Amino acid sequence: MAPPIPDMRVTGKVTGLDQLKKKIALFPKEVQRPMDKLLIQEVRTLAVESARVTLPFGLSDKTYKKLAARIKSDILRIFKRADQLGSAYQQLAAADPTLAQQYWQAQQSGDEARARRLLRKLSAKAGVAIGAIRPELHQSARTAQYGRVPDNAKTVAIISKGDALNRYIAKVQKQIGAVKAGWIAAAKALGGTVRGIPRWANTGAHKNSHGNAAVKRAEKGSTVELTNQVSYAPQACNDGQLRHAERRARLRLQNAIAEKLKAMAERAFRQRK
Protein backbone atom coordinates (compact mmCIF):
# COMPACT_ATOMS: atom_id res chain seq x y z
CA MET A 1 0.00 0.00 0.00
CA ALA A 2 2.52 2.54 1.19
CA PRO A 3 6.12 3.07 0.09
CA PRO A 4 8.77 1.65 2.43
CA ILE A 5 9.94 3.95 5.20
CA PRO A 6 13.22 5.41 3.86
CA ASP A 7 16.60 4.70 5.44
CA MET A 8 17.56 7.25 8.04
CA ARG A 9 21.13 8.47 8.19
CA VAL A 10 22.66 10.69 10.88
CA THR A 11 25.91 12.42 9.97
CA GLY A 12 28.04 15.02 11.68
CA LYS A 13 30.75 15.33 14.26
CA VAL A 14 29.70 15.20 17.88
CA THR A 15 32.13 15.55 20.79
CA GLY A 16 31.64 15.41 24.52
CA LEU A 17 28.14 13.96 24.27
CA ASP A 18 28.59 10.22 24.75
CA GLN A 19 24.98 9.53 25.83
CA LEU A 20 23.56 11.45 22.89
CA LYS A 21 25.90 9.61 20.50
CA LYS A 22 24.50 6.30 21.75
CA LYS A 23 20.95 7.49 21.20
CA ILE A 24 21.79 8.70 17.70
CA ALA A 25 23.27 5.29 16.89
CA LEU A 26 20.03 3.62 17.96
CA PHE A 27 17.79 6.21 16.31
CA PRO A 28 16.83 4.18 13.21
CA LYS A 29 15.72 1.17 15.28
CA GLU A 30 13.82 3.35 17.74
CA VAL A 31 12.10 5.10 14.88
CA GLN A 32 11.06 1.91 13.08
CA ARG A 33 8.65 0.78 15.81
CA PRO A 34 6.47 3.91 15.91
CA MET A 35 6.67 4.18 12.11
CA ASP A 36 5.33 0.62 11.77
CA LYS A 37 2.52 1.52 14.13
CA LEU A 38 1.62 4.57 12.04
CA LEU A 39 1.74 2.49 8.85
CA ILE A 40 -0.60 -0.18 10.23
CA GLN A 41 -2.96 2.44 11.60
CA GLU A 42 -3.16 4.19 8.21
CA VAL A 43 -3.60 0.95 6.26
CA ARG A 44 -6.45 -0.02 8.58
CA THR A 45 -8.07 3.32 7.71
CA LEU A 46 -7.42 2.62 4.00
CA ALA A 47 -9.19 -0.74 4.27
CA VAL A 48 -12.30 0.99 5.66
CA GLU A 49 -12.06 3.65 2.95
CA SER A 50 -11.80 0.87 0.34
CA ALA A 51 -15.02 -0.57 1.73
CA ARG A 52 -16.65 2.85 1.42
CA VAL A 53 -15.77 3.22 -2.28
CA THR A 54 -16.79 -0.35 -3.15
CA LEU A 55 -20.25 -0.91 -4.61
CA PRO A 56 -22.72 0.08 -3.34
CA PHE A 57 -20.89 3.34 -2.62
CA GLY A 58 -21.07 4.50 0.98
CA LEU A 59 -21.61 2.88 4.37
CA SER A 60 -25.05 4.14 5.33
CA ASP A 61 -28.33 2.31 5.78
CA LYS A 62 -29.76 4.58 3.09
CA THR A 63 -27.28 3.07 0.62
CA TYR A 64 -28.38 -0.42 1.58
CA LYS A 65 -32.10 0.32 1.30
CA LYS A 66 -31.69 1.97 -2.08
CA LEU A 67 -29.82 -1.01 -3.54
CA ALA A 68 -32.18 -3.52 -1.92
CA ALA A 69 -35.11 -1.80 -3.60
CA ARG A 70 -33.26 -1.75 -6.92
CA ILE A 71 -32.49 -5.47 -6.69
CA LYS A 72 -36.13 -6.26 -6.00
CA SER A 73 -37.36 -4.21 -8.97
CA ASP A 74 -34.68 -5.75 -11.23
CA ILE A 75 -35.72 -9.29 -10.34
CA LEU A 76 -39.43 -8.57 -10.64
CA ARG A 77 -38.79 -7.07 -14.08
CA ILE A 78 -37.46 -10.33 -15.50
CA PHE A 79 -39.17 -12.91 -13.25
CA LYS A 80 -42.96 -12.93 -13.01
CA ARG A 81 -45.23 -14.97 -10.81
CA ALA A 82 -47.61 -17.24 -12.71
CA ASP A 83 -50.57 -15.67 -10.89
CA GLN A 84 -49.26 -12.11 -11.42
CA LEU A 85 -48.06 -11.88 -15.00
CA GLY A 86 -48.64 -8.15 -15.32
CA SER A 87 -46.79 -6.72 -18.33
CA ALA A 88 -45.52 -10.19 -19.24
CA TYR A 89 -48.97 -11.05 -20.57
CA GLN A 90 -48.49 -8.67 -23.53
CA GLN A 91 -45.12 -10.28 -24.21
CA LEU A 92 -46.73 -13.73 -24.26
CA ALA A 93 -49.73 -12.57 -26.28
CA ALA A 94 -47.42 -11.23 -28.98
CA ALA A 95 -46.17 -14.79 -29.55
CA ASP A 96 -49.68 -16.28 -30.04
CA PRO A 97 -52.71 -13.99 -29.54
CA THR A 98 -55.23 -16.84 -29.87
CA LEU A 99 -53.52 -19.04 -27.28
CA ALA A 100 -53.18 -16.04 -25.00
CA GLN A 101 -56.90 -15.38 -25.24
CA GLN A 102 -57.69 -19.00 -24.39
CA TYR A 103 -55.40 -18.79 -21.38
CA TRP A 104 -57.10 -15.58 -20.24
CA GLN A 105 -60.53 -17.16 -20.52
CA ALA A 106 -59.43 -20.24 -18.53
CA GLN A 107 -58.08 -17.97 -15.82
CA GLN A 108 -61.27 -15.93 -15.67
CA SER A 109 -63.46 -19.03 -15.46
CA GLY A 110 -61.39 -20.52 -12.64
CA ASP A 111 -60.17 -23.51 -14.66
CA GLU A 112 -56.70 -23.49 -13.12
CA ALA A 113 -55.54 -26.83 -14.53
CA ARG A 114 -56.32 -25.76 -18.11
CA ALA A 115 -54.84 -22.33 -17.50
CA ARG A 116 -51.55 -23.90 -16.36
CA ARG A 117 -51.39 -26.13 -19.46
CA LEU A 118 -52.07 -23.19 -21.77
CA LEU A 119 -49.53 -21.01 -19.95
CA ARG A 120 -46.82 -23.61 -20.50
CA LYS A 121 -47.62 -23.78 -24.22
CA LEU A 122 -47.72 -20.01 -24.46
CA SER A 123 -44.42 -19.61 -22.60
CA ALA A 124 -42.72 -22.12 -24.89
CA LYS A 125 -43.88 -20.19 -27.97
CA ALA A 126 -42.66 -16.91 -26.47
CA GLY A 127 -39.28 -18.39 -25.49
CA VAL A 128 -39.89 -17.66 -21.80
CA ALA A 129 -38.83 -20.24 -19.22
CA ILE A 130 -41.41 -21.45 -16.73
CA GLY A 131 -41.06 -23.32 -13.45
CA ALA A 132 -38.51 -23.00 -10.65
CA ILE A 133 -36.11 -20.11 -10.04
CA ARG A 134 -33.04 -20.23 -12.27
CA PRO A 135 -30.39 -17.84 -10.89
CA GLU A 136 -28.33 -18.11 -14.08
CA LEU A 137 -31.11 -16.33 -15.97
CA HIS A 138 -30.86 -13.44 -13.54
CA GLN A 139 -27.09 -13.29 -13.95
CA SER A 140 -27.26 -13.29 -17.75
CA ALA A 141 -29.82 -10.45 -17.63
CA ARG A 142 -27.50 -8.18 -15.62
CA THR A 143 -26.05 -6.36 -18.62
CA ALA A 144 -26.42 -2.75 -17.46
CA GLN A 145 -23.89 -0.67 -15.52
CA TYR A 146 -22.77 -2.10 -12.17
CA GLY A 147 -24.34 -5.46 -13.01
CA ARG A 148 -27.90 -4.17 -13.00
CA VAL A 149 -30.82 -5.35 -15.11
CA PRO A 150 -31.68 -2.79 -17.84
CA ASP A 151 -34.90 -0.84 -17.35
CA ASN A 152 -36.22 -2.12 -20.69
CA ALA A 153 -35.47 -5.78 -19.97
CA LYS A 154 -38.22 -8.25 -20.85
CA THR A 155 -39.52 -11.17 -18.83
CA VAL A 156 -37.21 -14.16 -19.07
CA ALA A 157 -39.01 -16.57 -16.73
CA ILE A 158 -42.37 -17.24 -15.12
CA ILE A 159 -42.11 -18.62 -11.60
CA SER A 160 -44.75 -21.14 -10.66
CA LYS A 161 -44.48 -20.46 -6.92
CA GLY A 162 -44.65 -16.91 -5.65
CA ASP A 163 -43.03 -17.76 -2.30
CA ALA A 164 -39.97 -19.08 -4.13
CA LEU A 165 -39.59 -15.73 -5.90
CA ASN A 166 -39.83 -13.83 -2.62
CA ARG A 167 -37.20 -16.08 -1.05
CA TYR A 168 -34.87 -15.58 -4.00
CA ILE A 169 -35.18 -11.80 -3.76
CA ALA A 170 -34.38 -11.93 -0.03
CA LYS A 171 -31.38 -14.18 -0.69
CA VAL A 172 -29.88 -11.81 -3.27
CA GLN A 173 -30.50 -8.80 -1.02
CA LYS A 174 -28.56 -10.49 1.79
CA GLN A 175 -25.48 -10.47 -0.43
CA ILE A 176 -25.37 -6.65 -0.40
CA GLY A 177 -22.15 -5.54 1.25
CA ALA A 178 -20.28 -8.85 0.90
CA VAL A 179 -17.29 -7.27 -0.87
CA LYS A 180 -17.27 -4.40 1.63
CA ALA A 181 -17.10 -7.00 4.40
CA GLY A 182 -14.02 -8.45 2.70
CA TRP A 183 -12.22 -5.12 3.17
CA ILE A 184 -13.42 -4.91 6.77
CA ALA A 185 -12.04 -8.41 7.39
CA ALA A 186 -8.68 -7.17 6.07
CA ALA A 187 -8.84 -4.18 8.42
CA LYS A 188 -9.58 -6.44 11.38
CA ALA A 189 -6.63 -8.66 10.46
CA LEU A 190 -4.38 -5.72 11.42
CA GLY A 191 -5.77 -5.72 14.95
CA GLY A 192 -7.42 -2.89 16.78
CA THR A 193 -11.04 -1.80 16.53
CA VAL A 194 -12.89 -0.99 13.33
CA ARG A 195 -15.75 1.35 14.17
CA GLY A 196 -18.68 2.87 12.31
CA ILE A 197 -19.42 -0.07 10.01
CA PRO A 198 -23.13 -0.93 9.56
CA ARG A 199 -24.07 -4.54 10.10
CA TRP A 200 -24.97 -5.13 6.44
CA ALA A 201 -21.37 -4.33 5.43
CA ASN A 202 -19.64 -6.02 8.36
CA THR A 203 -18.14 -9.46 8.68
CA GLY A 204 -20.93 -10.55 11.03
CA ALA A 205 -23.46 -10.46 8.19
CA HIS A 206 -21.11 -12.07 5.65
CA LYS A 207 -19.17 -14.85 7.34
CA ASN A 208 -17.84 -16.09 4.00
CA SER A 209 -16.39 -12.68 3.11
CA HIS A 210 -12.69 -13.01 3.73
CA GLY A 211 -9.91 -10.46 3.53
CA ASN A 212 -6.37 -10.31 4.78
CA ALA A 213 -3.51 -7.91 5.48
CA ALA A 214 0.10 -9.06 5.22
CA VAL A 215 2.71 -6.99 7.07
CA LYS A 216 6.20 -7.35 5.59
CA ARG A 217 9.13 -5.91 7.54
CA ALA A 218 12.55 -5.31 6.07
CA GLU A 219 15.67 -3.26 6.85
CA LYS A 220 14.57 -0.52 4.47
CA GLY A 221 11.09 -0.30 5.95
CA SER A 222 7.76 -2.07 6.22
CA THR A 223 4.92 -2.59 3.77
CA VAL A 224 1.36 -3.81 4.20
CA GLU A 225 -0.62 -5.57 1.46
CA LEU A 226 -4.41 -5.65 1.64
CA THR A 227 -6.28 -8.50 -0.03
CA ASN A 228 -10.03 -8.87 -0.59
CA GLN A 229 -10.75 -12.58 -1.12
CA VAL A 230 -14.40 -12.32 -2.20
CA SER A 231 -14.54 -13.98 -5.63
CA TYR A 232 -16.41 -11.18 -7.37
CA ALA A 233 -14.56 -8.31 -5.68
CA PRO A 234 -13.04 -7.10 -9.01
CA GLN A 235 -16.54 -6.45 -10.37
CA ALA A 236 -17.63 -4.53 -7.26
CA CYS A 237 -14.49 -2.45 -6.76
CA ASN A 238 -13.95 0.77 -8.67
CA ASP A 239 -10.24 0.81 -9.53
CA GLY A 240 -10.14 4.59 -9.92
CA GLN A 241 -11.73 5.16 -6.52
CA LEU A 242 -9.38 2.65 -4.89
CA ARG A 243 -6.31 4.36 -6.39
CA HIS A 244 -7.55 7.73 -5.10
CA ALA A 245 -8.02 6.22 -1.65
CA GLU A 246 -4.46 4.83 -1.75
CA ARG A 247 -3.01 8.21 -2.72
CA ARG A 248 -4.89 9.95 0.10
CA ALA A 249 -3.67 7.30 2.55
CA ARG A 250 -0.08 7.76 1.35
CA LEU A 251 -0.24 11.51 1.92
CA ARG A 252 -1.76 11.06 5.37
CA LEU A 253 0.99 8.57 6.25
CA GLN A 254 3.75 10.90 5.05
CA ASN A 255 2.32 13.76 7.12
CA ALA A 256 1.93 11.53 10.16
CA ILE A 257 5.54 10.30 9.85
CA ALA A 258 6.83 13.86 9.54
CA GLU A 259 4.92 14.93 12.66
CA LYS A 260 6.12 11.88 14.58
CA LEU A 261 9.75 12.43 13.65
CA LYS A 262 9.49 16.07 14.63
CA ALA A 263 8.05 15.15 18.03
CA MET A 264 10.72 12.48 18.59
CA ALA A 265 13.51 14.89 17.67
CA GLU A 266 12.16 17.55 20.02
CA ARG A 267 11.92 15.02 22.83
CA ALA A 268 15.48 13.83 22.21
CA PHE A 269 16.84 17.39 22.41
CA ARG A 270 14.88 18.10 25.59
CA GLN A 271 16.41 14.99 27.18
CA ARG A 272 19.88 16.19 26.15
CA LYS A 273 19.58 19.30 28.30
CSV table of C-alpha atoms in Angstrom, one decimal:
chain,number,residue,atom,x,y,z
A,1,MET,CA,0.0,0.0,0.0
A,2,ALA,CA,2.5,2.5,1.2
A,3,PRO,CA,6.1,3.1,0.1
A,4,PRO,CA,8.8,1.6,2.4
A,5,ILE,CA,9.9,3.9,5.2
A,6,PRO,CA,13.2,5.4,3.9
A,7,ASP,CA,16.6,4.7,5.4
A,8,MET,CA,17.6,7.3,8.0
A,9,ARG,CA,21.1,8.5,8.2
A,10,VAL,CA,22.7,10.7,10.9
A,11,THR,CA,25.9,12.4,10.0
A,12,GLY,CA,28.0,15.0,11.7
A,13,LYS,CA,30.8,15.3,14.3
A,14,VAL,CA,29.7,15.2,17.9
A,15,THR,CA,32.1,15.5,20.8
A,16,GLY,CA,31.6,15.4,24.5
A,17,LEU,CA,28.1,14.0,24.3
A,18,ASP,CA,28.6,10.2,24.7
A,19,GLN,CA,25.0,9.5,25.8
A,20,LEU,CA,23.6,11.4,22.9
A,21,LYS,CA,25.9,9.6,20.5
A,22,LYS,CA,24.5,6.3,21.7
A,23,LYS,CA,20.9,7.5,21.2
A,24,ILE,CA,21.8,8.7,17.7
A,25,ALA,CA,23.3,5.3,16.9
A,26,LEU,CA,20.0,3.6,18.0
A,27,PHE,CA,17.8,6.2,16.3
A,28,PRO,CA,16.8,4.2,13.2
A,29,LYS,CA,15.7,1.2,15.3
A,30,GLU,CA,13.8,3.4,17.7
A,31,VAL,CA,12.1,5.1,14.9
A,32,GLN,CA,11.1,1.9,13.1
A,33,ARG,CA,8.7,0.8,15.8
A,34,PRO,CA,6.5,3.9,15.9
A,35,MET,CA,6.7,4.2,12.1
A,36,ASP,CA,5.3,0.6,11.8
A,37,LYS,CA,2.5,1.5,14.1
A,38,LEU,CA,1.6,4.6,12.0
A,39,LEU,CA,1.7,2.5,8.9
A,40,ILE,CA,-0.6,-0.2,10.2
A,41,GLN,CA,-3.0,2.4,11.6
A,42,GLU,CA,-3.2,4.2,8.2
A,43,VAL,CA,-3.6,0.9,6.3
A,44,ARG,CA,-6.5,0.0,8.6
A,45,THR,CA,-8.1,3.3,7.7
A,46,LEU,CA,-7.4,2.6,4.0
A,47,ALA,CA,-9.2,-0.7,4.3
A,48,VAL,CA,-12.3,1.0,5.7
A,49,GLU,CA,-12.1,3.6,2.9
A,50,SER,CA,-11.8,0.9,0.3
A,51,ALA,CA,-15.0,-0.6,1.7
A,52,ARG,CA,-16.6,2.8,1.4
A,53,VAL,CA,-15.8,3.2,-2.3
A,54,THR,CA,-16.8,-0.4,-3.1
A,55,LEU,CA,-20.3,-0.9,-4.6
A,56,PRO,CA,-22.7,0.1,-3.3
A,57,PHE,CA,-20.9,3.3,-2.6
A,58,GLY,CA,-21.1,4.5,1.0
A,59,LEU,CA,-21.6,2.9,4.4
A,60,SER,CA,-25.1,4.1,5.3
A,61,ASP,CA,-28.3,2.3,5.8
A,62,LYS,CA,-29.8,4.6,3.1
A,63,THR,CA,-27.3,3.1,0.6
A,64,TYR,CA,-28.4,-0.4,1.6
A,65,LYS,CA,-32.1,0.3,1.3
A,66,LYS,CA,-31.7,2.0,-2.1
A,67,LEU,CA,-29.8,-1.0,-3.5
A,68,ALA,CA,-32.2,-3.5,-1.9
A,69,ALA,CA,-35.1,-1.8,-3.6
A,70,ARG,CA,-33.3,-1.8,-6.9
A,71,ILE,CA,-32.5,-5.5,-6.7
A,72,LYS,CA,-36.1,-6.3,-6.0
A,73,SER,CA,-37.4,-4.2,-9.0
A,74,ASP,CA,-34.7,-5.8,-11.2
A,75,ILE,CA,-35.7,-9.3,-10.3
A,76,LEU,CA,-39.4,-8.6,-10.6
A,77,ARG,CA,-38.8,-7.1,-14.1
A,78,ILE,CA,-37.5,-10.3,-15.5
A,79,PHE,CA,-39.2,-12.9,-13.3
A,80,LYS,CA,-43.0,-12.9,-13.0
A,81,ARG,CA,-45.2,-15.0,-10.8
A,82,ALA,CA,-47.6,-17.2,-12.7
A,83,ASP,CA,-50.6,-15.7,-10.9
A,84,GLN,CA,-49.3,-12.1,-11.4
A,85,LEU,CA,-48.1,-11.9,-15.0
A,86,GLY,CA,-48.6,-8.2,-15.3
A,87,SER,CA,-46.8,-6.7,-18.3
A,88,ALA,CA,-45.5,-10.2,-19.2
A,89,TYR,CA,-49.0,-11.0,-20.6
A,90,GLN,CA,-48.5,-8.7,-23.5
A,91,GLN,CA,-45.1,-10.3,-24.2
A,92,LEU,CA,-46.7,-13.7,-24.3
A,93,ALA,CA,-49.7,-12.6,-26.3
A,94,ALA,CA,-47.4,-11.2,-29.0
A,95,ALA,CA,-46.2,-14.8,-29.6
A,96,ASP,CA,-49.7,-16.3,-30.0
A,97,PRO,CA,-52.7,-14.0,-29.5
A,98,THR,CA,-55.2,-16.8,-29.9
A,99,LEU,CA,-53.5,-19.0,-27.3
A,100,ALA,CA,-53.2,-16.0,-25.0
A,101,GLN,CA,-56.9,-15.4,-25.2
A,102,GLN,CA,-57.7,-19.0,-24.4
A,103,TYR,CA,-55.4,-18.8,-21.4
A,104,TRP,CA,-57.1,-15.6,-20.2
A,105,GLN,CA,-60.5,-17.2,-20.5
A,106,ALA,CA,-59.4,-20.2,-18.5
A,107,GLN,CA,-58.1,-18.0,-15.8
A,108,GLN,CA,-61.3,-15.9,-15.7
A,109,SER,CA,-63.5,-19.0,-15.5
A,110,GLY,CA,-61.4,-20.5,-12.6
A,111,ASP,CA,-60.2,-23.5,-14.7
A,112,GLU,CA,-56.7,-23.5,-13.1
A,113,ALA,CA,-55.5,-26.8,-14.5
A,114,ARG,CA,-56.3,-25.8,-18.1
A,115,ALA,CA,-54.8,-22.3,-17.5
A,116,ARG,CA,-51.5,-23.9,-16.4
A,117,ARG,CA,-51.4,-26.1,-19.5
A,118,LEU,CA,-52.1,-23.2,-21.8
A,119,LEU,CA,-49.5,-21.0,-20.0
A,120,ARG,CA,-46.8,-23.6,-20.5
A,121,LYS,CA,-47.6,-23.8,-24.2
A,122,LEU,CA,-47.7,-20.0,-24.5
A,123,SER,CA,-44.4,-19.6,-22.6
A,124,ALA,CA,-42.7,-22.1,-24.9
A,125,LYS,CA,-43.9,-20.2,-28.0
A,126,ALA,CA,-42.7,-16.9,-26.5
A,127,GLY,CA,-39.3,-18.4,-25.5
A,128,VAL,CA,-39.9,-17.7,-21.8
A,129,ALA,CA,-38.8,-20.2,-19.2
A,130,ILE,CA,-41.4,-21.4,-16.7
A,131,GLY,CA,-41.1,-23.3,-13.5
A,132,ALA,CA,-38.5,-23.0,-10.7
A,133,ILE,CA,-36.1,-20.1,-10.0
A,134,ARG,CA,-33.0,-20.2,-12.3
A,135,PRO,CA,-30.4,-17.8,-10.9
A,136,GLU,CA,-28.3,-18.1,-14.1
A,137,LEU,CA,-31.1,-16.3,-16.0
A,138,HIS,CA,-30.9,-13.4,-13.5
A,139,GLN,CA,-27.1,-13.3,-14.0
A,140,SER,CA,-27.3,-13.3,-17.8
A,141,ALA,CA,-29.8,-10.5,-17.6
A,142,ARG,CA,-27.5,-8.2,-15.6
A,143,THR,CA,-26.1,-6.4,-18.6
A,144,ALA,CA,-26.4,-2.7,-17.5
A,145,GLN,CA,-23.9,-0.7,-15.5
A,146,TYR,CA,-22.8,-2.1,-12.2
A,147,GLY,CA,-24.3,-5.5,-13.0
A,148,ARG,CA,-27.9,-4.2,-13.0
A,149,VAL,CA,-30.8,-5.3,-15.1
A,150,PRO,CA,-31.7,-2.8,-17.8
A,151,ASP,CA,-34.9,-0.8,-17.3
A,152,ASN,CA,-36.2,-2.1,-20.7
A,153,ALA,CA,-35.5,-5.8,-20.0
A,154,LYS,CA,-38.2,-8.2,-20.9
A,155,THR,CA,-39.5,-11.2,-18.8
A,156,VAL,CA,-37.2,-14.2,-19.1
A,157,ALA,CA,-39.0,-16.6,-16.7
A,158,ILE,CA,-42.4,-17.2,-15.1
A,159,ILE,CA,-42.1,-18.6,-11.6
A,160,SER,CA,-44.8,-21.1,-10.7
A,161,LYS,CA,-44.5,-20.5,-6.9
A,162,GLY,CA,-44.6,-16.9,-5.7
A,163,ASP,CA,-43.0,-17.8,-2.3
A,164,ALA,CA,-40.0,-19.1,-4.1
A,165,LEU,CA,-39.6,-15.7,-5.9
A,166,ASN,CA,-39.8,-13.8,-2.6
A,167,ARG,CA,-37.2,-16.1,-1.0
A,168,TYR,CA,-34.9,-15.6,-4.0
A,169,ILE,CA,-35.2,-11.8,-3.8
A,170,ALA,CA,-34.4,-11.9,0.0
A,171,LYS,CA,-31.4,-14.2,-0.7
A,172,VAL,CA,-29.9,-11.8,-3.3
A,173,GLN,CA,-30.5,-8.8,-1.0
A,174,LYS,CA,-28.6,-10.5,1.8
A,175,GLN,CA,-25.5,-10.5,-0.4
A,176,ILE,CA,-25.4,-6.7,-0.4
A,177,GLY,CA,-22.1,-5.5,1.2
A,178,ALA,CA,-20.3,-8.9,0.9
A,179,VAL,CA,-17.3,-7.3,-0.9
A,180,LYS,CA,-17.3,-4.4,1.6
A,181,ALA,CA,-17.1,-7.0,4.4
A,182,GLY,CA,-14.0,-8.5,2.7
A,183,TRP,CA,-12.2,-5.1,3.2
A,184,ILE,CA,-13.4,-4.9,6.8
A,185,ALA,CA,-12.0,-8.4,7.4
A,186,ALA,CA,-8.7,-7.2,6.1
A,187,ALA,CA,-8.8,-4.2,8.4
A,188,LYS,CA,-9.6,-6.4,11.4
A,189,ALA,CA,-6.6,-8.7,10.5
A,190,LEU,CA,-4.4,-5.7,11.4
A,191,GLY,CA,-5.8,-5.7,15.0
A,192,GLY,CA,-7.4,-2.9,16.8
A,193,THR,CA,-11.0,-1.8,16.5
A,194,VAL,CA,-12.9,-1.0,13.3
A,195,ARG,CA,-15.8,1.3,14.2
A,196,GLY,CA,-18.7,2.9,12.3
A,197,ILE,CA,-19.4,-0.1,10.0
A,198,PRO,CA,-23.1,-0.9,9.6
A,199,ARG,CA,-24.1,-4.5,10.1
A,200,TRP,CA,-25.0,-5.1,6.4
A,201,ALA,CA,-21.4,-4.3,5.4
A,202,ASN,CA,-19.6,-6.0,8.4
A,203,THR,CA,-18.1,-9.5,8.7
A,204,GLY,CA,-20.9,-10.6,11.0
A,205,ALA,CA,-23.5,-10.5,8.2
A,206,HIS,CA,-21.1,-12.1,5.6
A,207,LYS,CA,-19.2,-14.8,7.3
A,208,ASN,CA,-17.8,-16.1,4.0
A,209,SER,CA,-16.4,-12.7,3.1
A,210,HIS,CA,-12.7,-13.0,3.7
A,211,GLY,CA,-9.9,-10.5,3.5
A,212,ASN,CA,-6.4,-10.3,4.8
A,213,ALA,CA,-3.5,-7.9,5.5
A,214,ALA,CA,0.1,-9.1,5.2
A,215,VAL,CA,2.7,-7.0,7.1
A,216,LYS,CA,6.2,-7.3,5.6
A,217,ARG,CA,9.1,-5.9,7.5
A,218,ALA,CA,12.6,-5.3,6.1
A,219,GLU,CA,15.7,-3.3,6.8
A,220,LYS,CA,14.6,-0.5,4.5
A,221,GLY,CA,11.1,-0.3,5.9
A,222,SER,CA,7.8,-2.1,6.2
A,223,THR,CA,4.9,-2.6,3.8
A,224,VAL,CA,1.4,-3.8,4.2
A,225,GLU,CA,-0.6,-5.6,1.5
A,226,LEU,CA,-4.4,-5.7,1.6
A,227,THR,CA,-6.3,-8.5,0.0
A,228,ASN,CA,-10.0,-8.9,-0.6
A,229,GLN,CA,-10.7,-12.6,-1.1
A,230,VAL,CA,-14.4,-12.3,-2.2
A,231,SER,CA,-14.5,-14.0,-5.6
A,232,TYR,CA,-16.4,-11.2,-7.4
A,233,ALA,CA,-14.6,-8.3,-5.7
A,234,PRO,CA,-13.0,-7.1,-9.0
A,235,GLN,CA,-16.5,-6.4,-10.4
A,236,ALA,CA,-17.6,-4.5,-7.3
A,237,CYS,CA,-14.5,-2.4,-6.8
A,238,ASN,CA,-13.9,0.8,-8.7
A,239,ASP,CA,-10.2,0.8,-9.5
A,240,GLY,CA,-10.1,4.6,-9.9
A,241,GLN,CA,-11.7,5.2,-6.5
A,242,LEU,CA,-9.4,2.6,-4.9
A,243,ARG,CA,-6.3,4.4,-6.4
A,244,HIS,CA,-7.6,7.7,-5.1
A,245,ALA,CA,-8.0,6.2,-1.6
A,246,GLU,CA,-4.5,4.8,-1.8
A,247,ARG,CA,-3.0,8.2,-2.7
A,248,ARG,CA,-4.9,10.0,0.1
A,249,ALA,CA,-3.7,7.3,2.6
A,250,ARG,CA,-0.1,7.8,1.4
A,251,LEU,CA,-0.2,11.5,1.9
A,252,ARG,CA,-1.8,11.1,5.4
A,253,LEU,CA,1.0,8.6,6.3
A,254,GLN,CA,3.7,10.9,5.0
A,255,ASN,CA,2.3,13.8,7.1
A,256,ALA,CA,1.9,11.5,10.2
A,257,ILE,CA,5.5,10.3,9.8
A,258,ALA,CA,6.8,13.9,9.5
A,259,GLU,CA,4.9,14.9,12.7
A,260,LYS,CA,6.1,11.9,14.6
A,261,LEU,CA,9.8,12.4,13.6
A,262,LYS,CA,9.5,16.1,14.6
A,263,ALA,CA,8.1,15.1,18.0
A,264,MET,CA,10.7,12.5,18.6
A,265,ALA,CA,13.5,14.9,17.7
A,266,GLU,CA,12.2,17.6,20.0
A,267,ARG,CA,11.9,15.0,22.8
A,268,ALA,CA,15.5,13.8,22.2
A,269,PHE,CA,16.8,17.4,22.4
A,270,ARG,CA,14.9,18.1,25.6
A,271,GLN,CA,16.4,15.0,27.2
A,272,ARG,CA,19.9,16.2,26.2
A,273,LYS,CA,19.6,19.3,28.3
